[in-house]
Amino acid sequence: MSADGMLLAQAPDGVPIITRGDDLAALLVPVLERLSWPDGSTGLAEGDVVVVASKIVAKAEGRLVAARDDAERESVIAGETVRVVAERERPDGTTLRIVENKLGLVMAAAGVDASDVPPGTALLLPEDPDASARRLRRGLLARTGVRPGVLITDTAGRPWRRGVVDMAIGAAGVQVVTDMRGSRDAYGRELQITVIAVADEIAAAAELVKGKVSGRPVAVVRGMGHVVTLEDGDGAASLIRPAVEDMFRHGVSQD
Amino acid sequence: MSADGMLLAQAPDGVPIITRGDDLAALLVPVLERLSWPDGSTGLAEGDVVVVASKIVAKAEGRLVAARDDAERESVIAGETVRVVAERERPDGTTLRIVENKLGLVMAAAGVDASDVPPGTALLLPEDPDASARRLRRGLLARTGVRPGVLITDTAGRPWRRGVVDMAIGAAGVQVVTDMRGSRDAYGRELQITVIAVADEIAAAAELVKGKVSGRPVAVVRGMGHVVTLEDGDGAASLIRPAVEDMFRHGVSQD
C-alpha cells in the first residue's frame, strides 16, 4: 500500500491496434510513460501493477484462428476443451457450455473469443499466460528500468451471480494470493478466511477503468506495492483450484 | 469515471468498534469526513461509493447469535440454509458445505461468520442487506449532504479458483451491473459479454484497501460516479442469478 494507503488505477488511451508478431512491451511503453499521477509523477514506478487484457497478448502471440462458421467455431472450442463442466441448450438451439480448458480455467466457450476479431476468426487464449506475463515484465523492465508487477486478465461469469468480472490468468512479480494463515482476529482466534485472491481483485479493479468498449486494454494499478515481488513467482496458475479440492467435480446435489 | 478517468480508493482507520443498536451512519461520518484526497478535497463527494463490510452492518443490526459449540454453530448454519449446493468431508471429520442461504447467496457456511465475534457467538448476515444499504445511504445524506452510492460487501470463495474475493450483497444508489447490450465491437458486431458485475468489481477494489486484519471495514471508491444513481435502484439482490439460469442446479457432469 502506498504511504497513505490509497489505491489508484487508470487506463491510458492511445494503445495501438495489436497484431500478430507485435512486441507488446515496445508498443505499451510509450503509452504508459504518458500516464500522469496526482502527485505529479508520470509513467511507471516500482510497486505498480500493469494489468493487460489477455486479448491483446493473444493477438500479439498470433493466437487468432479460422472460425468461418458456427460449426468451425464449435470445433475450435472443442479443441481447447478438456472437460465439460455444465451445459445448457439456449432458446436458439445452440449449446452454452462451461468447460475446463487446457489452462485449467473454467469458462464459457473455453475462453475462445469471437468478439473484436476479424469476421471468420476466433481468438484463443495465450498458450501460457504466466510465461507471457514474465516476458512482458522483462520487456517493460528493459525499456523503463522499472520492474512492475504484471497481470494478464480475462473475463468470466460466475455460477450463481449475474454478470462477468475480470480475473488474472497470467501473473509475473505479483503475489497472487495473500495467505493470512496464522493471523488472528480481535479475539485472538485464527482467521478462517486465510487466502485472499489479491490478483483477481486487482484484475477487477483494473477492469473498472479499462472497460470493454473504450479501447483501453491496459491499466496500471498503483498502491499495491506490498504484493509486487522481485521474483516472478508462481504466476496465476497457482490461482486455479486443484482438482482434489474441487467440490463441484463430483456430486453437486441434484434437485 | 472522473474527468481524468482515475479510480481512487482508500479505507480510513479509526472506525470504532460497532455493537448492537449503533447508528452506523452517525459513527462513520466523522471517520469519512477525515478522508483526504490527492486533489486536496476532504470527505465525501457526489459520485463516491461507500463500501462497508457486512460484518459491521450485521453487528449494528444485532445479528449476533449464540453458538457455544460446534453443534450449535452447525445448527445456526442449518437455520440459514435453504439448499445444500456441495459438500465435502474435511480431514478432521467436519463437513464443509457450500449452501444457498436465505438471501439466495451461495457461500460456505451460509455466510455465518465465526471470526471477529465474541467467543460462543456467531454473526448472521444482515437480514436485508439492500435495505441496510438504503438506510445507511439516507443516514449519510442526512449528515453530509452527499448522496453516495453504498455497497455492503461480504467475502466468498469460488468453485474453481483458490482464495476468496469480496462481492456486493447490498447496494443502494449503485448500478450493480452495466448492461452493454447493443454495444458493438470494432467490427460492428454486438458484444457477447454484455453484463458486467460492476458492483462486485468495486467490492473487490475496496477490499484491496480494507484488508481483513487491519480494522478498516469501510472504504470509499472515487471515480465510479457514472454508476452512482439518484434512485436507490434494484440493489444487489439483482446480482443473484435466477434459479432458471443456474446451470449448476442440475446435472453438473460427473467424472
Short mmCIF file of C-alpha atoms in Angstrom, two decimals:
data_model
loop_
_atom_site.label_atom_id
_atom_site.label_comp_id
_atom_site.label_asym_id
_atom_site.label_seq_id
_atom_site.Cartn_x
_atom_site.Cartn_y
_atom_site.Cartn_z
CA MET A 1 0.00 0.00 0.00
CA SER A 2 1.24 3.47 -0.71
CA ALA A 3 2.25 5.62 2.22
CA ASP A 4 -1.23 6.99 2.61
CA GLY A 5 -2.86 3.65 1.82
CA MET A 6 -4.51 4.86 -1.35
CA LEU A 7 -5.19 2.71 -4.37
CA LEU A 8 -5.10 4.43 -7.74
CA ALA A 9 -5.91 2.94 -11.10
CA GLN A 10 -6.08 4.34 -14.57
CA ALA A 11 -6.21 3.07 -18.12
CA PRO A 12 -4.50 5.19 -20.76
CA ASP A 13 -5.95 5.65 -24.20
CA GLY A 14 -3.83 5.53 -27.30
CA VAL A 15 -2.92 1.85 -27.16
CA PRO A 16 -2.38 0.93 -30.81
CA ILE A 17 -4.17 -1.94 -32.52
CA ILE A 18 -2.16 -5.05 -31.73
CA THR A 19 -1.49 -7.68 -34.36
CA ARG A 20 0.50 -10.87 -34.69
CA GLY A 21 4.18 -10.54 -34.04
CA ASP A 22 3.97 -7.19 -32.27
CA ASP A 23 6.38 -6.54 -29.44
CA LEU A 24 3.86 -5.71 -26.76
CA ALA A 25 6.30 -4.08 -24.34
CA ALA A 26 7.67 -1.86 -27.08
CA LEU A 27 4.18 -0.70 -28.02
CA LEU A 28 2.94 -0.20 -24.48
CA VAL A 29 5.87 1.68 -23.01
CA PRO A 30 5.23 5.00 -24.83
CA VAL A 31 1.59 4.83 -23.74
CA LEU A 32 2.44 4.02 -20.13
CA GLU A 33 5.10 6.73 -19.98
CA ARG A 34 2.42 9.32 -20.75
CA LEU A 35 0.45 8.43 -17.62
CA SER A 36 0.25 11.26 -15.14
CA TRP A 37 -0.48 10.77 -11.47
CA PRO A 38 -1.97 13.09 -8.84
CA ASP A 39 1.37 13.62 -7.14
CA GLY A 40 2.80 14.99 -10.36
CA SER A 41 4.78 11.89 -11.29
CA THR A 42 4.49 10.32 -14.71
CA GLY A 43 4.83 6.83 -16.12
CA LEU A 44 5.57 3.68 -14.16
CA ALA A 45 7.05 3.38 -10.71
CA GLU A 46 8.21 0.47 -8.61
CA GLY A 47 5.24 -1.15 -6.94
CA ASP A 48 2.92 -0.53 -9.89
CA VAL A 49 0.98 -3.42 -11.36
CA VAL A 50 0.46 -3.33 -15.12
CA VAL A 51 -2.79 -5.12 -15.99
CA VAL A 52 -3.16 -6.25 -19.58
CA ALA A 53 -6.21 -7.77 -21.23
CA SER A 54 -5.43 -11.27 -22.47
CA LYS A 55 -6.98 -10.31 -25.79
CA ILE A 56 -4.05 -8.14 -26.86
CA VAL A 57 -1.50 -10.62 -25.56
CA ALA A 58 -3.17 -13.34 -27.61
CA LYS A 59 -3.27 -11.15 -30.70
CA ALA A 60 0.43 -10.34 -30.44
CA GLU A 61 1.17 -14.04 -30.00
CA GLY A 62 -0.70 -14.99 -33.14
CA ARG A 63 -3.47 -16.89 -31.37
CA LEU A 64 -6.02 -15.93 -34.00
CA VAL A 65 -7.50 -18.96 -35.78
CA ALA A 66 -10.03 -19.52 -38.53
CA ALA A 67 -13.65 -19.85 -37.40
CA ARG A 68 -15.65 -19.22 -40.53
CA ASP A 69 -18.99 -20.51 -39.27
CA ASP A 70 -20.68 -21.81 -36.14
CA ALA A 71 -19.52 -25.36 -36.79
CA GLU A 72 -15.90 -24.35 -37.16
CA ARG A 73 -16.12 -22.18 -34.06
CA GLU A 74 -17.58 -25.09 -32.09
CA SER A 75 -14.71 -27.21 -33.33
CA VAL A 76 -12.18 -24.62 -32.17
CA ILE A 77 -13.83 -24.53 -28.75
CA ALA A 78 -13.85 -28.32 -28.54
CA GLY A 79 -10.16 -28.31 -29.33
CA GLU A 80 -9.49 -26.14 -26.30
CA THR A 81 -11.79 -28.13 -24.04
CA VAL A 82 -10.51 -30.66 -21.53
CA ARG A 83 -13.76 -31.30 -19.66
CA VAL A 84 -17.36 -30.14 -19.90
CA VAL A 85 -18.45 -28.79 -16.54
CA ALA A 86 -22.01 -27.77 -17.33
CA GLU A 87 -24.12 -27.23 -20.40
CA ARG A 88 -27.48 -25.89 -21.32
CA GLU A 89 -29.49 -25.58 -24.53
CA ARG A 90 -30.10 -21.99 -25.45
CA PRO A 91 -33.51 -20.94 -26.80
CA ASP A 92 -31.97 -20.68 -30.28
CA GLY A 93 -30.90 -24.33 -30.19
CA THR A 94 -27.20 -23.70 -29.68
CA THR A 95 -25.49 -25.12 -26.62
CA LEU A 96 -23.91 -23.00 -23.93
CA ARG A 97 -21.06 -24.94 -22.37
CA ILE A 98 -18.99 -24.10 -19.35
CA VAL A 99 -15.82 -26.08 -19.73
CA GLU A 100 -12.40 -26.57 -18.27
CA ASN A 101 -9.88 -25.52 -20.89
CA LYS A 102 -6.28 -26.53 -21.48
CA LEU A 103 -5.07 -23.93 -18.98
CA GLY A 104 -7.31 -25.42 -16.30
CA LEU A 105 -9.59 -22.40 -16.39
CA VAL A 106 -13.33 -22.98 -16.16
CA MET A 107 -15.08 -20.63 -18.56
CA ALA A 108 -17.77 -20.41 -21.19
CA ALA A 109 -16.58 -21.49 -24.63
CA ALA A 110 -13.19 -22.47 -23.19
CA GLY A 111 -12.23 -18.81 -23.26
CA VAL A 112 -12.27 -18.67 -27.04
CA ASP A 113 -13.11 -15.11 -28.03
CA ALA A 114 -15.19 -14.22 -31.06
CA SER A 115 -15.55 -10.50 -30.44
CA ASP A 116 -13.17 -7.74 -31.53
CA VAL A 117 -11.64 -10.10 -34.04
CA PRO A 118 -11.97 -10.04 -37.82
CA PRO A 119 -15.04 -11.85 -39.14
CA GLY A 120 -14.42 -15.53 -39.71
CA THR A 121 -11.83 -15.78 -36.97
CA ALA A 122 -11.67 -16.51 -33.27
CA LEU A 123 -9.02 -15.78 -30.69
CA LEU A 124 -7.59 -18.44 -28.41
CA LEU A 125 -6.19 -17.51 -25.03
CA PRO A 126 -2.41 -17.20 -24.78
CA GLU A 127 -0.88 -20.64 -24.63
CA ASP A 128 1.00 -19.88 -21.40
CA PRO A 129 -0.22 -16.64 -19.85
CA ASP A 130 2.25 -16.77 -16.99
CA ALA A 131 5.13 -17.01 -19.47
CA SER A 132 3.57 -14.14 -21.41
CA ALA A 133 3.43 -12.09 -18.23
CA ARG A 134 7.06 -12.82 -17.46
CA ARG A 135 8.07 -11.88 -20.99
CA LEU A 136 6.15 -8.62 -20.84
CA ARG A 137 7.65 -7.84 -17.45
CA ARG A 138 11.15 -8.31 -18.83
CA GLY A 139 10.33 -6.07 -21.77
CA LEU A 140 8.95 -3.32 -19.55
CA LEU A 141 11.98 -3.50 -17.27
CA ALA A 142 14.39 -3.31 -20.19
CA ARG A 143 12.68 -0.23 -21.58
CA THR A 144 11.74 1.67 -18.44
CA GLY A 145 14.11 0.48 -15.74
CA VAL A 146 11.02 -0.28 -13.64
CA ARG A 147 10.12 -3.84 -12.66
CA PRO A 148 6.33 -3.67 -12.30
CA GLY A 149 4.04 -6.48 -11.38
CA VAL A 150 2.27 -7.74 -14.46
CA LEU A 151 -1.17 -9.34 -14.64
CA ILE A 152 -2.84 -10.73 -17.74
CA THR A 153 -6.57 -10.79 -17.28
CA ASP A 154 -9.65 -12.32 -18.82
CA THR A 155 -13.37 -12.01 -18.24
CA ALA A 156 -15.65 -14.74 -16.97
CA GLY A 157 -19.04 -15.34 -15.46
CA ARG A 158 -19.85 -16.92 -12.13
CA PRO A 159 -22.16 -19.87 -11.47
CA TRP A 160 -24.54 -18.16 -9.06
CA ARG A 161 -24.15 -14.49 -9.84
CA ARG A 162 -25.17 -12.49 -12.86
CA GLY A 163 -22.65 -10.62 -14.91
CA VAL A 164 -18.97 -11.10 -15.55
CA VAL A 165 -15.86 -9.93 -13.76
CA ASP A 166 -12.20 -9.91 -14.68
CA MET A 167 -9.69 -12.30 -13.18
CA ALA A 168 -5.97 -12.92 -13.51
CA ILE A 169 -4.93 -15.71 -15.85
CA GLY A 170 -1.27 -14.72 -16.04
CA ALA A 171 0.99 -13.09 -13.49
CA ALA A 172 4.62 -12.14 -13.01
CA GLY A 173 6.00 -10.36 -9.99
CA VAL A 174 2.69 -10.40 -8.16
CA GLN A 175 1.88 -12.38 -5.05
CA VAL A 176 -1.39 -13.67 -6.42
CA VAL A 177 -2.81 -14.69 -3.07
CA THR A 178 -2.17 -13.19 0.33
CA ASP A 179 -2.01 -16.00 2.81
CA MET A 180 -3.11 -14.91 6.23
CA ARG A 181 -2.68 -18.26 7.94
CA GLY A 182 -1.57 -17.58 11.44
CA SER A 183 -3.25 -14.20 11.57
CA ARG A 184 -5.62 -13.75 14.40
CA ASP A 185 -8.80 -11.79 14.80
CA ALA A 186 -9.53 -9.29 17.53
CA TYR A 187 -10.38 -12.17 19.86
CA GLY A 188 -7.13 -13.99 19.26
CA ARG A 189 -8.57 -16.74 17.14
CA GLU A 190 -7.00 -17.81 13.90
CA LEU A 191 -8.76 -16.34 10.88
CA GLN A 192 -10.96 -18.76 8.97
CA ILE A 193 -10.59 -16.99 5.68
CA THR A 194 -6.91 -17.16 5.10
CA VAL A 195 -6.32 -16.96 1.40
CA ILE A 196 -7.32 -13.82 -0.47
CA ALA A 197 -7.14 -13.85 -4.25
CA VAL A 198 -5.48 -10.48 -4.46
CA ALA A 199 -4.58 -10.83 -8.14
CA ASP A 200 -8.24 -11.35 -9.04
CA GLU A 201 -9.21 -8.30 -7.02
CA ILE A 202 -6.56 -6.21 -8.78
CA ALA A 203 -7.87 -7.53 -12.10
CA ALA A 204 -11.39 -6.45 -11.12
CA ALA A 205 -10.23 -3.00 -10.03
CA ALA A 206 -8.39 -2.61 -13.33
CA GLU A 207 -11.49 -3.55 -15.31
CA LEU A 208 -13.35 -0.65 -13.72
CA VAL A 209 -11.05 1.77 -15.52
CA LYS A 210 -10.42 -0.27 -18.65
CA GLY A 211 -13.98 -1.03 -19.64
CA LYS A 212 -14.90 -3.19 -22.60
CA VAL A 213 -15.64 -0.82 -25.44
CA SER A 214 -13.38 2.11 -24.95
CA GLY A 215 -10.25 0.63 -26.46
CA ARG A 216 -8.27 0.68 -23.25
CA PRO A 217 -6.87 -2.81 -22.82
CA VAL A 218 -4.17 -1.85 -20.32
CA ALA A 219 -4.41 -0.35 -16.87
CA VAL A 220 -1.90 0.49 -14.17
CA VAL A 221 -2.81 -0.07 -10.54
CA ARG A 222 -0.73 1.80 -8.01
CA GLY A 223 -0.75 1.30 -4.26
CA MET A 224 -0.39 -2.48 -4.19
CA GLY A 225 3.38 -2.44 -3.93
CA HIS A 226 3.21 -4.79 -0.96
CA VAL A 227 2.19 -7.64 -3.28
CA VAL A 228 4.70 -6.83 -6.02
CA THR A 229 7.68 -9.15 -5.79
CA LEU A 230 11.20 -9.11 -7.19
CA GLU A 231 10.87 -12.70 -8.30
CA ASP A 232 8.31 -13.57 -10.96
CA GLY A 233 6.75 -16.10 -8.61
CA ASP A 234 4.31 -18.93 -9.23
CA GLY A 235 2.06 -16.95 -11.51
CA ALA A 236 -1.68 -17.11 -11.93
CA ALA A 237 -1.63 -20.87 -12.46
CA SER A 238 -1.46 -21.07 -8.68
CA LEU A 239 -4.92 -19.47 -8.53
CA ILE A 240 -6.53 -22.47 -10.15
CA ARG A 241 -8.10 -24.77 -7.62
CA PRO A 242 -6.54 -28.22 -7.76
CA ALA A 243 -8.90 -30.98 -8.85
CA VAL A 244 -8.72 -32.68 -5.46
CA GLU A 245 -10.13 -29.52 -3.82
CA ASP A 246 -12.84 -29.06 -6.45
CA MET A 247 -16.15 -29.65 -4.69
CA PHE A 248 -18.04 -29.39 -7.96
CA ARG A 249 -16.37 -32.17 -9.84
CA HIS A 250 -18.46 -34.86 -8.22
CA GLY A 251 -21.90 -34.94 -6.83
CA VAL A 252 -23.34 -31.44 -6.79
CA SER A 253 -26.66 -32.03 -5.14
CA GLN A 254 -29.43 -32.50 -7.65
CA ASP A 255 -32.88 -31.12 -7.05
CA MET B 1 -15.36 7.94 -14.28
CA SER B 2 -13.70 11.06 -13.00
CA ALA B 3 -12.61 13.65 -15.54
CA ASP B 4 -9.22 12.06 -15.92
CA GLY B 5 -10.59 8.53 -15.70
CA MET B 6 -8.80 7.69 -12.50
CA LEU B 7 -10.10 5.36 -9.85
CA LEU B 8 -9.09 6.08 -6.28
CA ALA B 9 -9.87 4.02 -3.21
CA GLN B 10 -8.94 4.33 0.41
CA ALA B 11 -10.01 2.89 3.72
CA PRO B 12 -9.76 5.18 6.73
CA ASP B 13 -8.66 3.92 10.11
CA GLY B 14 -10.37 4.95 13.29
CA VAL B 15 -13.67 3.21 12.67
CA PRO B 16 -14.95 2.47 16.18
CA ILE B 17 -15.97 -0.99 17.34
CA ILE B 18 -19.57 -1.45 16.26
CA THR B 19 -22.12 -3.07 18.52
CA ARG B 20 -25.81 -3.77 18.51
CA GLY B 21 -28.02 -0.75 18.15
CA ASP B 22 -25.30 1.55 16.88
CA ASP B 23 -26.26 4.17 14.31
CA LEU B 24 -23.79 3.23 11.62
CA ALA B 25 -24.10 6.46 9.64
CA ALA B 26 -23.55 8.55 12.76
CA LEU B 27 -20.40 6.61 13.62
CA LEU B 28 -18.98 6.54 10.11
CA VAL B 29 -19.48 10.15 9.11
CA PRO B 30 -16.72 11.61 11.33
CA VAL B 31 -14.33 8.99 10.01
CA LEU B 32 -15.27 9.60 6.40
CA GLU B 33 -15.07 13.35 6.77
CA ARG B 34 -11.40 12.99 7.74
CA LEU B 35 -10.52 11.40 4.41
CA SER B 36 -8.16 13.48 2.33
CA TRP B 37 -7.81 13.14 -1.40
CA PRO B 38 -4.91 13.96 -3.76
CA ASP B 39 -6.69 16.99 -5.14
CA GLY B 40 -6.84 18.49 -1.68
CA SER B 41 -10.51 17.78 -1.08
CA THR B 42 -11.69 16.04 2.05
CA GLY B 43 -14.55 13.78 2.97
CA LEU B 44 -17.25 12.51 0.64
CA ALA B 45 -18.26 13.88 -2.72
CA GLU B 46 -21.06 13.10 -5.14
CA GLY B 47 -20.14 10.09 -7.20
CA ASP B 48 -18.31 8.37 -4.36
CA VAL B 49 -19.21 4.81 -3.43
CA VAL B 50 -19.01 3.96 0.26
CA VAL B 51 -18.19 0.27 0.66
CA VAL B 52 -18.99 -1.26 4.02
CA ALA B 53 -18.17 -4.77 5.24
CA SER B 54 -21.35 -6.68 6.03
CA LYS B 55 -19.79 -7.65 9.34
CA ILE B 56 -20.23 -4.22 10.89
CA VAL B 57 -23.70 -3.79 9.42
CA ALA B 58 -24.71 -7.12 10.94
CA LYS B 59 -23.23 -6.18 14.30
CA ALA B 60 -25.10 -2.89 14.39
CA GLU B 61 -28.30 -4.72 13.48
CA GLY B 62 -27.92 -7.19 16.33
CA ARG B 63 -27.35 -10.21 14.13
CA LEU B 64 -25.09 -11.85 16.72
CA VAL B 65 -26.43 -15.19 17.95
CA ALA B 66 -25.31 -17.82 20.41
CA ALA B 67 -23.03 -20.54 19.03
CA ARG B 68 -21.43 -22.04 22.08
CA ASP B 69 -20.03 -25.16 20.43
CA ASP B 70 -19.66 -26.82 17.02
CA ALA B 71 -23.09 -28.42 17.25
CA GLU B 72 -24.80 -25.13 17.99
CA ARG B 73 -22.88 -23.41 15.22
CA GLU B 74 -23.92 -26.13 12.77
CA SER B 75 -27.49 -25.59 13.88
CA VAL B 76 -27.22 -21.87 13.25
CA ILE B 77 -25.83 -22.52 9.79
CA ALA B 78 -28.57 -25.02 9.05
CA GLY B 79 -31.12 -22.42 10.07
CA GLU B 80 -29.78 -20.04 7.43
CA THR B 81 -29.54 -22.74 4.76
CA VAL B 82 -32.11 -23.11 2.00
CA ARG B 83 -30.27 -25.67 -0.15
CA VAL B 84 -27.00 -27.57 0.03
CA VAL B 85 -25.07 -26.98 -3.17
CA ALA B 86 -21.97 -29.06 -2.45
CA GLU B 87 -20.33 -30.70 0.50
CA ARG B 88 -17.13 -32.42 1.40
CA GLU B 89 -15.76 -34.13 4.46
CA ARG B 90 -12.74 -32.36 5.85
CA PRO B 91 -9.77 -34.35 7.13
CA ASP B 92 -10.85 -33.53 10.68
CA GLY B 93 -14.23 -35.16 10.15
CA THR B 94 -16.25 -31.95 9.97
CA THR B 95 -18.24 -31.20 6.85
CA LEU B 96 -17.59 -28.24 4.61
CA ARG B 97 -20.84 -27.21 2.96
CA ILE B 98 -21.42 -24.69 0.24
CA VAL B 99 -25.04 -23.72 0.54
CA GLU B 100 -27.62 -21.32 -0.75
CA ASN B 101 -28.71 -19.15 2.14
CA LYS B 102 -31.91 -17.27 2.80
CA LEU B 103 -30.68 -14.31 0.79
CA GLY B 104 -30.09 -16.54 -2.21
CA LEU B 105 -26.33 -16.23 -1.84
CA VAL B 106 -24.23 -19.34 -2.38
CA MET B 107 -21.46 -19.41 0.21
CA ALA B 108 -19.66 -21.62 2.66
CA ALA B 109 -21.48 -21.94 5.97
CA ALA B 110 -24.39 -19.89 4.64
CA GLY B 111 -22.36 -16.76 5.28
CA VAL B 112 -22.46 -17.25 9.04
CA ASP B 113 -19.32 -15.66 10.47
CA ALA B 114 -17.46 -17.05 13.46
CA SER B 115 -14.45 -14.74 13.36
CA ASP B 116 -14.11 -11.31 14.97
CA VAL B 117 -17.03 -12.10 17.23
CA PRO B 118 -17.01 -12.85 20.93
CA PRO B 119 -16.33 -16.50 21.77
CA GLY B 120 -19.51 -18.57 21.87
CA THR B 121 -21.25 -16.43 19.29
CA ALA B 122 -21.67 -16.27 15.54
CA LEU B 123 -22.76 -13.47 13.27
CA LEU B 124 -25.53 -13.85 10.73
CA LEU B 125 -25.58 -11.73 7.61
CA PRO B 126 -27.87 -8.70 7.64
CA GLU B 127 -31.42 -9.84 7.10
CA ASP B 128 -31.94 -7.50 4.14
CA PRO B 129 -28.64 -6.02 3.00
CA ASP B 130 -30.24 -3.87 0.32
CA ALA B 131 -32.49 -2.27 2.91
CA SER B 132 -29.46 -1.80 5.14
CA ALA B 133 -27.66 -0.09 2.28
CA ARG B 134 -30.61 2.21 1.64
CA ARG B 135 -30.82 3.08 5.32
CA LEU B 136 -27.12 3.83 5.52
CA ARG B 137 -27.33 5.94 2.39
CA ARG B 138 -30.13 8.01 3.89
CA GLY B 139 -28.12 8.47 7.06
CA LEU B 140 -25.03 9.58 5.18
CA LEU B 141 -27.07 12.03 3.09
CA ALA B 142 -28.72 13.50 6.14
CA ARG B 143 -25.41 14.10 7.87
CA THR B 144 -23.18 15.10 4.98
CA GLY B 145 -25.46 16.45 2.27
CA VAL B 146 -23.82 13.96 -0.09
CA ARG B 147 -25.77 11.09 -1.61
CA PRO B 148 -23.06 8.47 -2.20
CA GLY B 149 -23.52 5.05 -3.65
CA VAL B 150 -23.42 2.47 -0.89
CA LEU B 151 -22.30 -1.15 -1.16
CA ILE B 152 -22.40 -3.73 1.59
CA THR B 153 -19.90 -6.46 0.90
CA ASP B 154 -19.04 -9.95 2.00
CA THR B 155 -16.26 -12.40 1.24
CA ALA B 156 -16.66 -15.69 -0.56
CA GLY B 157 -14.71 -18.39 -2.34
CA ARG B 158 -15.12 -19.54 -5.92
CA PRO B 159 -15.68 -23.09 -7.14
CA TRP B 160 -12.67 -23.37 -9.43
CA ARG B 161 -10.27 -20.78 -8.10
CA ARG B 162 -8.32 -20.62 -4.89
CA GLY B 163 -8.77 -17.83 -2.43
CA VAL B 164 -11.65 -15.52 -1.65
CA VAL B 165 -12.77 -12.20 -3.06
CA ASP B 166 -15.28 -9.63 -1.90
CA MET B 167 -18.63 -9.15 -3.57
CA ALA B 168 -21.62 -6.87 -3.10
CA ILE B 169 -24.52 -8.30 -1.11
CA GLY B 170 -26.29 -4.98 -0.55
CA ALA B 171 -26.46 -1.87 -2.70
CA ALA B 172 -28.17 1.49 -2.82
CA GLY B 173 -27.60 4.13 -5.45
CA VAL B 174 -25.29 1.91 -7.47
CA GLN B 175 -26.00 0.46 -10.88
CA VAL B 176 -24.83 -3.01 -9.92
CA VAL B 177 -24.40 -4.25 -13.47
CA THR B 178 -23.50 -2.30 -16.57
CA ASP B 179 -25.52 -3.69 -19.41
CA MET B 180 -23.77 -3.28 -22.70
CA ARG B 181 -26.41 -4.95 -24.84
CA GLY B 182 -26.46 -3.19 -28.13
CA SER B 183 -22.83 -2.17 -27.89
CA ARG B 184 -20.73 -3.21 -30.80
CA ASP B 185 -17.12 -4.17 -31.10
CA ALA B 186 -14.61 -2.67 -33.50
CA TYR B 187 -16.02 -4.88 -36.27
CA GLY B 188 -19.58 -3.77 -35.73
CA ARG B 189 -20.76 -6.96 -34.10
CA GLU B 190 -22.81 -6.96 -30.96
CA LEU B 191 -20.73 -7.73 -27.88
CA GLN B 192 -21.16 -11.21 -26.49
CA ILE B 193 -20.29 -10.24 -22.95
CA THR B 194 -22.92 -7.72 -22.15
CA VAL B 195 -23.43 -7.68 -18.43
CA ILE B 196 -20.55 -6.62 -16.21
CA ALA B 197 -20.94 -7.05 -12.46
CA VAL B 198 -19.58 -3.61 -11.66
CA ALA B 199 -20.68 -3.72 -8.02
CA ASP B 200 -18.66 -6.87 -7.42
CA GLU B 201 -15.64 -5.27 -9.06
CA ILE B 202 -16.00 -2.20 -6.86
CA ALA B 203 -16.28 -4.52 -3.86
CA ALA B 204 -13.06 -6.25 -4.89
CA ALA B 205 -11.24 -2.94 -5.39
CA ALA B 206 -12.39 -1.80 -1.97
CA GLU B 207 -11.11 -5.00 -0.33
CA LEU B 208 -7.63 -4.21 -1.61
CA VAL B 209 -7.52 -1.16 0.67
CA LYS B 210 -9.64 -2.51 3.52
CA GLY B 211 -7.89 -5.78 4.14
CA LYS B 212 -9.04 -8.29 6.71
CA VAL B 213 -6.98 -7.69 9.80
CA SER B 214 -6.32 -4.00 9.86
CA GLY B 215 -9.61 -2.90 11.34
CA ARG B 216 -10.68 -0.95 8.30
CA PRO B 217 -14.18 -2.17 7.47
CA VAL B 218 -15.13 0.80 5.33
CA ALA B 219 -13.65 2.13 2.11
CA VAL B 220 -14.55 4.91 -0.27
CA VAL B 221 -14.13 4.37 -4.01
CA ARG B 222 -13.98 7.50 -6.12
CA GLY B 223 -14.13 7.69 -9.88
CA MET B 224 -17.13 5.45 -10.45
CA GLY B 225 -19.63 8.29 -10.48
CA HIS B 226 -21.06 7.04 -13.76
CA VAL B 227 -22.61 4.06 -11.93
CA VAL B 228 -23.88 6.06 -8.96
CA THR B 229 -27.59 6.75 -9.33
CA LEU B 230 -30.02 9.16 -7.72
CA GLU B 231 -32.52 6.38 -7.15
CA ASP B 232 -31.59 3.54 -4.81
CA GLY B 233 -32.25 1.06 -7.58
CA ASP B 234 -32.71 -2.70 -7.54
CA GLY B 235 -29.89 -3.36 -5.13
CA ALA B 236 -27.51 -6.29 -5.00
CA ALA B 237 -30.34 -8.82 -5.00
CA SER B 238 -30.36 -8.29 -8.75
CA LEU B 239 -26.83 -9.76 -8.90
CA ILE B 240 -28.07 -13.15 -7.81
CA ARG B 241 -28.53 -15.47 -10.75
CA PRO B 242 -32.14 -16.63 -11.01
CA ALA B 243 -32.63 -20.35 -10.48
CA VAL B 244 -33.78 -20.85 -14.06
CA GLU B 245 -30.40 -19.57 -15.31
CA ASP B 246 -28.40 -21.62 -12.82
CA MET B 247 -26.50 -24.20 -14.82
CA PHE B 248 -25.23 -25.88 -11.68
CA ARG B 249 -28.52 -26.76 -10.12
CA HIS B 250 -28.97 -29.87 -12.21
CA GLY B 251 -26.64 -32.28 -13.78
CA VAL B 252 -23.09 -31.00 -13.41
CA SER B 253 -21.17 -33.60 -15.35
CA GLN B 254 -19.75 -36.32 -13.15
CA ASP B 255 -16.38 -37.85 -13.76
#
